[in-house]
Amino acid sequence: MKQDMIVILDLGSTENTTIARQIRELGVYSEIHPHDITMDELNALQNVKGIILNGGENRIVDGKAVDVNPVLYECGYPMLAIDHPTAKCDRKMETLPDQLTLREFIFDVCRAQANWNMKNFVEDQVELIRRQVGDRKVLLALSGGVDSSVVAAMLIKAIGRQLVCVHVNHGLMRKNESESVIEVFERQLHANLIYVDATERFLGKLEGVSDPEQKRKIIGGEFIRVFEEEARKLEGIDFLGQGTIYPDIIESGTKTAKMVKSHHNVGGLPEDLKFELVEPLKQLFKDEVRACGVELGLPEDMVYRQPFPGPGLGVRCLGAITRDRLEAVRESDAILREEFARAGLDKKVWQYFTVVPDFKSVGMKNHARVFEYMVIIRAVNTVDAMTASVEKVDWDVLERITKRILTEVENVNRVCYDMSPKPPATIEFE
């Protein structure tokens, strides 16, 4: 079932995603497109019911106010103009519309139907994937993260064992994460899964490296090399599955807004690995990706997985990575996650994790002096990750976590709680 669509044309607003999400919350699909979209490009979109011209503070580009293609004003679609004085539209507004005004425009003026939901989205994407891929094969780097897991589940539903998943364990995963990927995708979903245990390879390359950026480059570069090696062993692969989501595309910049961060379509793979991309989540926001995962039947702990940096525990084992500290990070992190779930904090707190610094402190164990590591707990809340506040965890919960870490984790004699907001601190330590 094809969903009705409202098209938002970006004429310099910083609130495009706000309106897009408001429309989707009303049950109608929405997409953001550049102001200079052509009639051919507009006509290529399916089930368009109306257009919103969204002006704003970035409307002036190179000294001129941006406008849409003049022919669009005669295209016959109902139009709502926001902060765009030159428009010839059905309705004009100076500021963002409230929900009632938006509802009237979408349903009364555009006659759109509220048929945007995850069941319909999954059905549509499955049909599109089958049409794009045919009887050929798709390769996917399956990290176990939310985006790649949902893409994998979607592709399995659409093309089954024509999907080849490669899961690289770089030795920097959280406790039991690789085992969870194998259990869910190989044993439950019967995926065509290649598992590569590259722990020794990665830890060997990282030995003695203390600079955070250098660690990130080694981990990222080595991952690409391992994935490339596995890809070259396979035959008949024409497509690369990607977990690209809508914020990735938006943050790559528009014609009226600066880039927030680059969007790496193929993850830095060599140019001679020629693949056509399959990106079934590229129009979803993060919360919608999670809802899609639920619709596809993925386990809740995988769908609501904590945000996790690409280099994994490599940037939470501070300084040069050692195996004893890496194990202390992994075990203490598992305890923290267990206890936060037990206290009902796993859904309340945006991100929480442990780090282990590369220095020791004196302590006492079994009536003897010991010189061991400390574990630092970090728990923060944020909306956009630009600023973050520290979660005020109940004292009893902290005491329970501390007792378990000191009892169950080797080489640790001290537990600290990080009270630093962002700014001046960042969310991660490295």
CSV table of N, CA and C in Angstrom, one decimal, residues 197-264:
chain,number,residue,atom,x,y,z
A,197,ASP,N,36.0,-13.7,13.5
A,197,ASP,CA,36.6,-13.3,14.8
A,197,ASP,C,38.0,-12.8,14.5
A,198,ALA,N,38.1,-11.4,14.5
A,198,ALA,CA,39.3,-10.7,14.2
A,198,ALA,C,39.9,-10.1,15.5
A,199,THR,N,39.6,-10.6,16.6
A,199,THR,CA,40.0,-10.1,17.9
A,199,THR,C,41.5,-9.9,17.9
A,200,GLU,N,42.2,-10.9,17.7
A,200,GLU,CA,43.7,-10.9,17.8
A,200,GLU,C,44.3,-9.9,16.8
A,201,ARG,N,43.7,-9.9,15.6
A,201,ARG,CA,44.2,-8.9,14.6
A,201,ARG,C,44.1,-7.5,15.0
A,202,PHE,N,42.9,-7.2,15.5
A,202,PHE,CA,42.6,-5.8,16.0
A,202,PHE,C,43.5,-5.4,17.2
A,203,LEU,N,43.5,-6.3,18.2
A,203,LEU,CA,44.2,-5.9,19.4
A,203,LEU,C,45.7,-5.8,19.1
A,204,GLY,N,46.2,-6.6,18.2
A,204,GLY,CA,47.6,-6.6,17.8
A,204,GLY,C,47.9,-5.2,17.2
A,205,LYS,N,47.1,-4.7,16.3
A,205,LYS,CA,47.3,-3.4,15.6
A,205,LYS,C,47.2,-2.3,16.6
A,206,LEU,N,46.4,-2.5,17.7
A,206,LEU,CA,46.2,-1.4,18.7
A,206,LEU,C,47.2,-1.4,19.8
A,207,GLU,N,48.0,-2.4,19.9
A,207,GLU,CA,49.0,-2.5,21.0
A,207,GLU,C,49.9,-1.3,21.1
A,208,GLY,N,49.9,-0.6,22.3
A,208,GLY,CA,50.7,0.5,22.5
A,208,GLY,C,50.2,1.8,22.0
A,209,VAL,N,49.1,1.8,21.3
A,209,VAL,CA,48.5,3.1,20.7
A,209,VAL,C,47.6,3.8,21.7
A,210,SER,N,48.0,5.0,22.1
A,210,SER,CA,47.2,5.7,23.2
A,210,SER,C,46.4,6.9,22.7
A,211,ASP,N,46.8,7.4,21.5
A,211,ASP,CA,46.1,8.6,21.0
A,211,ASP,C,44.7,8.2,20.5
A,212,PRO,N,43.6,8.8,21.0
A,212,PRO,CA,42.2,8.4,20.7
A,212,PRO,C,41.9,8.4,19.2
A,213,GLU,N,42.4,9.5,18.5
A,213,GLU,CA,42.1,9.6,17.1
A,213,GLU,C,42.8,8.5,16.3
A,214,GLN,N,44.1,8.2,16.7
A,214,GLN,CA,44.8,7.1,16.1
A,214,GLN,C,44.1,5.8,16.3
A,215,LYS,N,43.6,5.6,17.5
A,215,LYS,CA,42.9,4.3,17.8
A,215,LYS,C,41.7,4.2,16.8
A,216,ARG,N,40.9,5.3,16.7
A,216,ARG,CA,39.7,5.3,15.9
A,216,ARG,C,40.1,5.0,14.4
A,217,LYS,N,41.2,5.6,13.9
A,217,LYS,CA,41.6,5.3,12.5
A,217,LYS,C,42.0,3.9,12.3
A,218,ILE,N,42.7,3.3,13.3
A,218,ILE,CA,43.2,1.9,13.2
A,218,ILE,C,42.0,1.0,13.1
A,219,ILE,N,41.0,1.2,14.1
A,219,ILE,CA,39.8,0.4,14.2
A,219,ILE,C,39.0,0.5,12.9
A,220,GLY,N,38.7,1.7,12.5
A,220,GLY,CA,37.9,1.9,11.3
A,220,GLY,C,38.6,1.4,10.0
A,221,GLY,N,39.9,1.6,9.9
A,221,GLY,CA,40.6,1.2,8.7
A,221,GLY,C,40.7,-0.3,8.6
A,222,GLU,N,41.0,-0.9,9.8
A,222,GLU,CA,41.1,-2.4,9.8
A,222,GLU,C,39.8,-3.1,9.6
A,223,PHE,N,38.7,-2.5,10.0
A,223,PHE,CA,37.4,-3.0,9.8
A,223,PHE,C,37.1,-3.1,8.3
A,224,ILE,N,37.4,-2.0,7.6
A,224,ILE,CA,37.2,-1.9,6.1
A,224,ILE,C,38.0,-3.0,5.4
A,225,ARG,N,39.3,-3.2,5.9
A,225,ARG,CA,40.1,-4.2,5.3
A,225,ARG,C,39.6,-5.6,5.5
A,226,VAL,N,39.1,-5.9,6.7
A,226,VAL,CA,38.6,-7.2,7.0
A,226,VAL,C,37.3,-7.5,6.1
A,227,PHE,N,36.4,-6.4,6.1
A,227,PHE,CA,35.2,-6.5,5.3
A,227,PHE,C,35.5,-6.7,3.8
A,228,GLU,N,36.5,-6.0,3.3
A,228,GLU,CA,36.9,-6.1,1.9
A,228,GLU,C,37.4,-7.5,1.6
A,229,GLU,N,38.2,-8.0,2.5
A,229,GLU,CA,38.8,-9.4,2.3
A,229,GLU,C,37.6,-10.4,2.2
A,230,GLU,N,36.6,-10.3,3.0
A,230,GLU,CA,35.5,-11.2,3.0
A,230,GLU,C,34.7,-11.0,1.7
A,231,ALA,N,34.5,-9.7,1.3
A,231,ALA,CA,33.7,-9.4,0.1
A,231,ALA,C,34.4,-10.0,-1.1
A,232,ARG,N,35.7,-10.0,-1.2
A,232,ARG,CA,36.4,-10.5,-2.4
A,232,ARG,C,36.3,-12.0,-2.5
A,233,LYS,N,36.0,-12.7,-1.4
A,233,LYS,CA,35.9,-14.2,-1.4
A,233,LYS,C,34.5,-14.6,-2.0
A,234,LEU,N,33.6,-13.6,-2.1
A,234,LEU,CA,32.2,-14.0,-2.5
A,234,LEU,C,32.1,-13.7,-4.0
A,235,GLU,N,31.1,-14.4,-4.6
A,235,GLU,CA,30.8,-14.2,-6.0
A,235,GLU,C,29.4,-13.8,-6.2
A,236,GLY,N,29.1,-13.0,-7.2
A,236,GLY,CA,27.7,-12.7,-7.6
A,236,GLY,C,27.1,-11.7,-6.7
A,237,ILE,N,27.9,-10.9,-6.0
A,237,ILE,CA,27.3,-9.8,-5.2
A,237,ILE,C,27.2,-8.5,-6.0
A,238,ASP,N,26.1,-8.0,-6.1
A,238,ASP,CA,25.8,-6.8,-6.9
A,238,ASP,C,25.4,-5.6,-6.0
A,239,PHE,N,25.0,-5.9,-4.8
A,239,PHE,CA,24.4,-4.8,-4.0
A,239,PHE,C,25.1,-4.7,-2.6
A,240,LEU,N,25.1,-3.5,-2.0
A,240,LEU,CA,25.6,-3.3,-0.7
A,240,LEU,C,24.5,-2.8,0.2
A,241,GLY,N,24.1,-3.5,1.2
A,241,GLY,CA,23.0,-3.0,2.1
A,241,GLY,C,23.6,-2.0,3.1
A,242,GLN,N,22.9,-0.9,3.3
A,242,GLN,CA,23.4,0.2,4.2
A,242,GLN,C,22.3,0.6,5.2
A,243,GLY,N,22.8,0.9,6.4
A,243,GLY,CA,21.9,1.3,7.5
A,243,GLY,C,21.7,2.8,7.5
A,244,THR,N,21.8,3.4,6.4
A,244,THR,CA,21.6,4.9,6.3
A,244,THR,C,20.2,5.3,6.8
A,245,ILE,N,20.1,6.3,7.7
A,245,ILE,CA,18.8,6.8,8.2
A,245,ILE,C,18.7,8.2,7.8
A,246,TYR,N,17.5,8.8,8.0
A,246,TYR,CA,17.2,10.1,7.6
A,246,TYR,C,18.1,11.2,8.1
A,247,PRO,N,18.4,11.2,9.4
A,247,PRO,CA,19.3,12.2,10.0
A,247,PRO,C,20.7,12.2,9.3
A,248,ASP,N,21.2,11.0,8.9
A,248,ASP,CA,22.5,10.9,8.1
A,248,ASP,C,22.4,11.8,6.9
A,249,ILE,N,21.3,11.7,6.2
A,249,ILE,CA,21.2,12.5,4.9
A,249,ILE,C,21.0,14.0,5.2
A,250,ILE,N,20.2,14.3,6.2
A,250,ILE,CA,19.9,15.7,6.5
A,250,ILE,C,21.2,16.4,7.0
A,251,GLU,N,21.9,15.7,7.9
A,251,GLU,CA,23.2,16.2,8.5
A,251,GLU,C,24.3,16.4,7.4
A,252,SER,N,24.1,15.8,6.3
A,252,SER,CA,25.1,16.0,5.2
A,252,SER,C,25.0,17.3,4.5
A,253,GLY,N,24.0,18.1,4.9
A,253,GLY,CA,23.8,19.4,4.4
A,253,GLY,C,22.8,19.5,3.3
A,254,THR,N,22.2,20.7,3.2
A,254,THR,CA,21.3,21.0,2.1
A,254,THR,C,21.8,22.2,1.3
A,255,LYS,N,21.0,22.6,0.4
A,255,LYS,CA,21.4,23.8,-0.4
A,255,LYS,C,21.3,25.1,0.3
A,256,THR,N,20.6,25.1,1.5
A,256,THR,CA,20.5,26.3,2.3
A,256,THR,C,21.0,26.1,3.7
A,257,ALA,N,21.6,24.9,4.0
A,257,ALA,CA,22.2,24.7,5.4
A,257,ALA,C,23.5,24.0,5.3
A,258,LYS,N,24.4,24.4,6.2
A,258,LYS,CA,25.7,23.8,6.2
A,258,LYS,C,25.7,22.4,6.7
A,259,MET,N,26.7,21.6,6.3
A,259,MET,CA,26.9,20.3,6.7
A,259,MET,C,27.2,20.1,8.2
A,260,VAL,N,26.5,19.2,8.8
A,260,VAL,CA,26.8,18.9,10.2
A,260,VAL,C,27.9,17.9,10.3
A,261,LYS,N,27.7,16.8,9.5
A,261,LYS,CA,28.8,15.8,9.4
A,261,LYS,C,28.6,15.1,8.1
A,262,SER,N,29.7,14.5,7.5
A,262,SER,CA,29.5,13.9,6.2
A,262,SER,C,28.8,12.6,6.4
A,263,HIS,N,28.1,12.2,5.3
A,263,HIS,CA,27.4,11.0,5.2
A,263,HIS,C,28.2,10.0,4.3
A,264,HIS,N,28.7,8.9,4.9
A,264,HIS,CA,29.6,8.0,4.2
A,264,HIS,C,28.7,6.9,3.6
